[in-house]
Amino acid sequence: MEERQYDVIIIGCGLAGIYCALNLEKSLKVALVSEGSIKDTNSYLAQGGIAAAITAKDSWQWHFEDTMSCGHYKSNPQMLKTLTQNAPEEIHNLESLGVVFDHNEDHSYMLGMEGAHRLPRILRIGDYTGKAIMESLWRVVQTRTNIQVITDFFAYEVTTDGMGDSSVTGICNEDLATIYASNIVYATGGMGHLFNRTSNGKTINGDGVSMAIKQGIHTRHLPWIQFHPTVFYNTSGAQEGFLISEAVRGDSAMLLNEKGERFMRNYHPLLELAPRDVVSSAILTELSKQSSPHVWLDVRHIGSRRMKMRFPTIYRYCKEKGLNLDLDLIPVAPGAHYSMGGIAVDSVGKTNVDHVYAVGECSSTEVHGKNRLASNSLLEALVFSKITAKEISRMKPIHEKVIQVHSPISKQIPHYEVELKALSIWMDENMGIVKNYPEIARMKKVIQAMIDEPVEFVQINIEDIKCNNALIVMNEMLDQALQEKEDD
Ligand code: SIN
């Protein structure tokens, strides 16, 4: 067992994790640990961009109001004010770190339109905004001598005494490793892969939220999952969870049902640019009336030339699937996309346990309310991870102190005869856009009984940890869903 001491351990290398690392005082010794590479993060996959009231025609107050209304007025107003007021500054910060957003010929920002925004305010880099930002910031991370990157570190247990002695234990290159720090930051991403149909990367299955629950950290709003309306529906093979960005609808793409009708006319005055939850549930209604399991996205009037220029990743993907975008329609259906809930944090990212923080999608800052406004997620990752970094940086570095070795960590874990795939299909069917509460209540009892009385224990391994994590997060999510229903 290896032992190392840091000031801060950040678990997760998505945008929130790396931006937090970059904004920590350079005198602090930081470990950035992650299960996979930056390419496995949702941030890297993000096609659409970052919303910011960056021009004189816009205002942070409008951005605030659009977010509030899209989220059903469930956002925390103070946090949302912080988010929207800080947006332009974070855009400029990214630029100073080497990020180049799309510009018009007159050098003004080329701003995109997305659902429920009152005007175009999305800064983008083609349809690979996340990839471009992550690659720029990753280059900066590699120049920072105080940040040690440890990839292939699958964290599974965090311990803390609440006074600055904490540890993260994980499986690192098939060995167990424990690293120690004064402060722990969860930046572990969302929970999309608890669902079968999802736009999320394969490592995004709530492992961090589960670790936090095991550590006694409070979570909230776990059932508030956003379903993206237009995940590519592969009509002839496995579902790969490829997203057709909302930006394409912002560029005038239309949704058609099996009969070729532009059905959004029957649901919302903003048509395809209605809030995401409205569009996704409209699609679900259409699917219930037709035999085909998908609807169509029509970009024929946009044309393949413009699609190739504005959305090269999507253009390439569709081409690989044999679609000619001048002639063919794109098959799409909703999929789990974003977790509005997560680890409960205060205005500086603190959890209920001292010296433990959470940033990015795994955290619940309550800025998004019940339905996130498009392109506010990378923004949240930037604004709040920086605030958390500043908060941690106020503390004195203590990495020179002698470490306390914690009590031995169990190497045996429960093994359940459960298939994650089957669970994720159950989630689609019962915890999706429409919730089946009697079935949720039944499943909650089944999972609780499994957790309470494991019948078999095995040597620790990633597969079983992932299964345990999924059961723990689902158990909590189902519990919160039933509680919400009761409070309604
Ligand atoms: C998209 O490009 O449609 C996703 C952007 C987001 O989730 O805000």
Coordinates of N, CA and C in Angstrom, one line a residue, residues 279-366:
V279 N -39.4 19.7 -24.3 CA -39.2 19.0 -25.6 C -39.1 17.5 -25.4
S280 N -38.4 17.1 -24.3 CA -38.2 15.6 -24.1 C -39.6 15.0 -23.8
S281 N -40.4 15.6 -23.0 CA -41.7 15.0 -22.7 C -42.6 15.0 -23.8
A282 N -42.5 16.0 -24.7 CA -43.3 16.0 -25.9 C -42.9 14.9 -26.8
I283 N -41.6 14.6 -26.9 CA -41.1 13.5 -27.7 C -41.7 12.2 -27.2
L284 N -41.7 12.0 -25.8 CA -42.2 10.8 -25.2 C -43.7 10.6 -25.5
T285 N -44.4 11.7 -25.5 CA -45.9 11.6 -25.9 C -46.0 11.1 -27.3
E286 N -45.2 11.7 -28.2 CA -45.3 11.3 -29.6 C -44.9 9.8 -29.8
L287 N -43.9 9.4 -29.0 CA -43.4 8.0 -29.2 C -44.6 7.1 -28.7
S288 N -45.3 7.5 -27.7 CA -46.4 6.6 -27.2 C -47.5 6.5 -28.3
K289 N -47.6 7.4 -29.3 CA -48.6 7.4 -30.3 C -48.2 6.8 -31.6
Q290 N -46.9 6.4 -31.7 CA -46.4 5.9 -32.9 C -45.7 4.5 -32.7
S291 N -45.4 3.8 -33.8 CA -44.8 2.5 -33.6 C -43.3 2.6 -33.5
S292 N -42.7 3.6 -34.1 CA -41.2 3.8 -34.1 C -40.7 4.2 -32.8
P293 N -39.5 3.7 -32.3 CA -39.0 4.1 -31.0 C -38.2 5.5 -31.1
H294 N -38.3 6.2 -32.2 CA -37.5 7.5 -32.2 C -38.3 8.4 -33.0
V295 N -38.0 9.7 -32.9 CA -38.5 10.7 -33.8 C -37.4 11.2 -34.7
W296 N -37.7 12.2 -35.6 CA -36.6 12.6 -36.5 C -36.2 14.0 -36.3
L297 N -34.9 14.3 -36.5 CA -34.5 15.7 -36.5 C -34.2 16.0 -38.0
D298 N -34.9 17.1 -38.4 CA -34.8 17.5 -39.9 C -33.8 18.6 -40.0
V299 N -32.7 18.4 -40.7 CA -31.7 19.5 -40.9 C -31.5 19.7 -42.4
R300 N -32.4 19.1 -43.2 CA -32.2 19.2 -44.7 C -32.2 20.6 -45.2
H301 N -33.0 21.5 -44.6 CA -33.0 22.9 -45.0 C -31.7 23.6 -44.6
I302 N -31.0 23.1 -43.6 CA -29.7 23.7 -43.1 C -28.7 23.3 -44.2
G303 N -28.8 22.0 -44.6 CA -27.9 21.5 -45.6 C -26.6 21.0 -45.1
S304 N -26.0 20.0 -45.8 CA -24.8 19.3 -45.3 C -23.6 20.3 -45.3
R305 N -23.6 21.3 -46.2 CA -22.5 22.2 -46.3 C -22.3 23.0 -45.0
R306 N -23.5 23.6 -44.6 CA -23.4 24.3 -43.3 C -23.3 23.4 -42.1
M307 N -23.9 22.2 -42.1 CA -23.7 21.3 -41.0 C -22.3 20.9 -40.9
K308 N -21.6 20.7 -42.0 CA -20.2 20.3 -41.9 C -19.3 21.4 -41.3
M309 N -19.7 22.7 -41.7 CA -18.9 23.8 -41.2 C -19.2 24.1 -39.7
R310 N -20.5 24.1 -39.3 CA -20.9 24.5 -38.0 C -20.8 23.4 -37.0
F311 N -21.1 22.2 -37.5 CA -21.2 21.0 -36.6 C -20.4 19.9 -37.1
P312 N -19.1 20.0 -37.2 CA -18.3 19.0 -37.9 C -18.3 17.6 -37.2
T313 N -18.4 17.6 -35.9 CA -18.4 16.3 -35.2 C -19.7 15.6 -35.5
I314 N -20.8 16.3 -35.5 CA -22.1 15.7 -35.7 C -22.2 15.3 -37.2
Y315 N -21.7 16.1 -38.1 CA -21.7 15.8 -39.5 C -21.0 14.5 -39.7
R316 N -19.8 14.4 -39.2 CA -19.0 13.2 -39.4 C -19.7 11.9 -38.8
Y317 N -20.2 12.1 -37.6 CA -20.9 10.9 -37.0 C -22.1 10.4 -37.9
C318 N -22.9 11.4 -38.4 CA -24.0 11.0 -39.2 C -23.5 10.4 -40.5
K319 N -22.5 10.9 -41.0 CA -21.9 10.4 -42.3 C -21.5 8.9 -42.1
E320 N -20.8 8.7 -40.9 CA -20.4 7.3 -40.6 C -21.6 6.4 -40.5
K321 N -22.7 6.9 -40.1 CA -23.9 6.1 -40.0 C -24.7 6.0 -41.3
G322 N -24.1 6.6 -42.3 CA -24.7 6.4 -43.7 C -25.7 7.5 -44.0
L323 N -25.8 8.6 -43.2 CA -26.8 9.6 -43.5 C -26.2 10.7 -44.4
N324 N -27.0 11.1 -45.4 CA -26.7 12.3 -46.2 C -27.6 13.4 -45.7
L325 N -27.0 14.4 -45.0 CA -27.8 15.4 -44.3 C -28.6 16.3 -45.3
D326 N -28.3 16.3 -46.6 CA -29.1 17.0 -47.5 C -30.5 16.3 -47.8
L327 N -30.5 15.0 -47.5 CA -31.6 14.2 -47.9 C -32.3 13.4 -46.8
D328 N -31.4 13.0 -45.8 CA -31.9 12.1 -44.8 C -32.2 12.8 -43.5
L329 N -33.2 12.2 -42.7 CA -33.5 12.7 -41.4 C -32.6 12.0 -40.4
I330 N -32.4 12.7 -39.2 CA -31.6 12.0 -38.2 C -32.5 11.4 -37.1
P331 N -32.4 10.1 -36.8 CA -33.2 9.5 -35.8 C -32.7 9.9 -34.4
V332 N -33.6 10.4 -33.6 CA -33.3 10.8 -32.2 C -34.3 10.4 -31.2
A333 N -33.9 10.3 -30.0 CA -34.8 10.0 -28.8 C -34.2 10.6 -27.6
P334 N -34.9 10.9 -26.5 CA -34.3 11.4 -25.3 C -33.4 10.4 -24.6
G335 N -32.5 10.9 -23.9 CA -31.6 10.1 -23.0 C -31.1 10.9 -21.8
A336 N -30.8 10.2 -20.7 CA -30.3 10.9 -19.5 C -29.1 11.7 -19.8
H337 N -29.1 12.9 -19.4 CA -28.0 13.8 -19.8 C -27.3 14.5 -18.6
Y338 N -28.0 15.0 -17.6 CA -27.4 15.8 -16.6 C -28.1 15.6 -15.3
S339 N -27.3 15.7 -14.2 CA -27.8 15.5 -12.9 C -27.9 16.9 -12.2
M340 N -29.1 17.4 -12.0 CA -29.2 18.7 -11.3 C -28.9 18.6 -9.8
G341 N -29.2 17.4 -9.3 CA -28.9 17.2 -7.9 C -27.5 16.6 -7.6
G342 N -27.2 16.3 -6.4 CA -25.9 15.7 -6.1 C -25.5 16.0 -4.6
I343 N -24.2 16.1 -4.4 CA -23.7 16.4 -3.1 C -24.1 17.8 -2.7
A344 N -24.8 17.9 -1.5 CA -25.2 19.3 -1.1 C -24.0 20.1 -0.7
V345 N -23.9 21.3 -1.3 CA -22.8 22.2 -0.9 C -23.4 23.6 -0.6
D346 N -22.5 24.4 0.1 CA -22.9 25.8 0.4 C -22.3 26.7 -0.7
S347 N -22.3 28.0 -0.5 CA -21.9 28.9 -1.5 C -20.4 28.8 -1.9
V348 N -19.6 28.2 -1.1 CA -18.2 28.0 -1.4 C -17.8 26.5 -1.7
G349 N -18.8 25.7 -1.9 CA -18.6 24.3 -2.2 C -18.4 23.4 -1.1
K350 N -18.6 23.9 0.2 CA -18.4 23.0 1.3 C -19.5 22.0 1.5
T351 N -19.2 20.8 1.9 CA -20.2 19.8 2.2 C -20.5 20.0 3.7
N352 N -21.3 19.1 4.3 CA -21.6 19.1 5.7 C -20.4 18.6 6.5
V353 N -19.4 18.0 5.9 CA -18.2 17.5 6.6 C -17.1 18.5 6.3
D354 N -16.5 19.0 7.4 CA -15.4 20.0 7.2 C -14.2 19.4 6.4
H355 N -13.7 20.3 5.6 CA -12.5 20.0 4.7 C -12.9 19.1 3.5
V356 N -14.2 18.9 3.3 CA -14.6 18.1 2.2 C -15.6 19.0 1.3
Y357 N -15.2 19.1 0.0 CA -15.9 20.0 -0.9 C -16.4 19.2 -2.1
A358 N -17.3 19.8 -2.8 CA -17.8 19.2 -4.1 C -18.0 20.3 -5.1
V359 N -17.6 20.0 -6.4 CA -17.7 20.9 -7.5 C -18.2 20.2 -8.7
G360 N -18.8 21.0 -9.6 CA -19.2 20.5 -10.9 C -20.5 19.6 -10.8
E361 N -20.7 18.7 -11.7 CA -22.0 18.1 -11.8 C -22.3 17.2 -10.6
C362 N -21.3 16.7 -9.9 CA -21.6 15.8 -8.7 C -22.1 16.7 -7.6
S363 N -22.0 18.0 -7.7 CA -22.4 18.8 -6.5 C -23.8 19.3 -6.8
S364 N -24.5 19.7 -5.7 CA -25.8 20.3 -5.9 C -25.6 21.8 -5.4
T365 N -25.4 22.7 -6.3 CA -25.3 24.1 -5.9 C -26.7 24.8 -6.0
E366 N -27.6 24.1 -6.5 CA -29.0 24.5 -6.7 C -29.1 25.7 -7.7

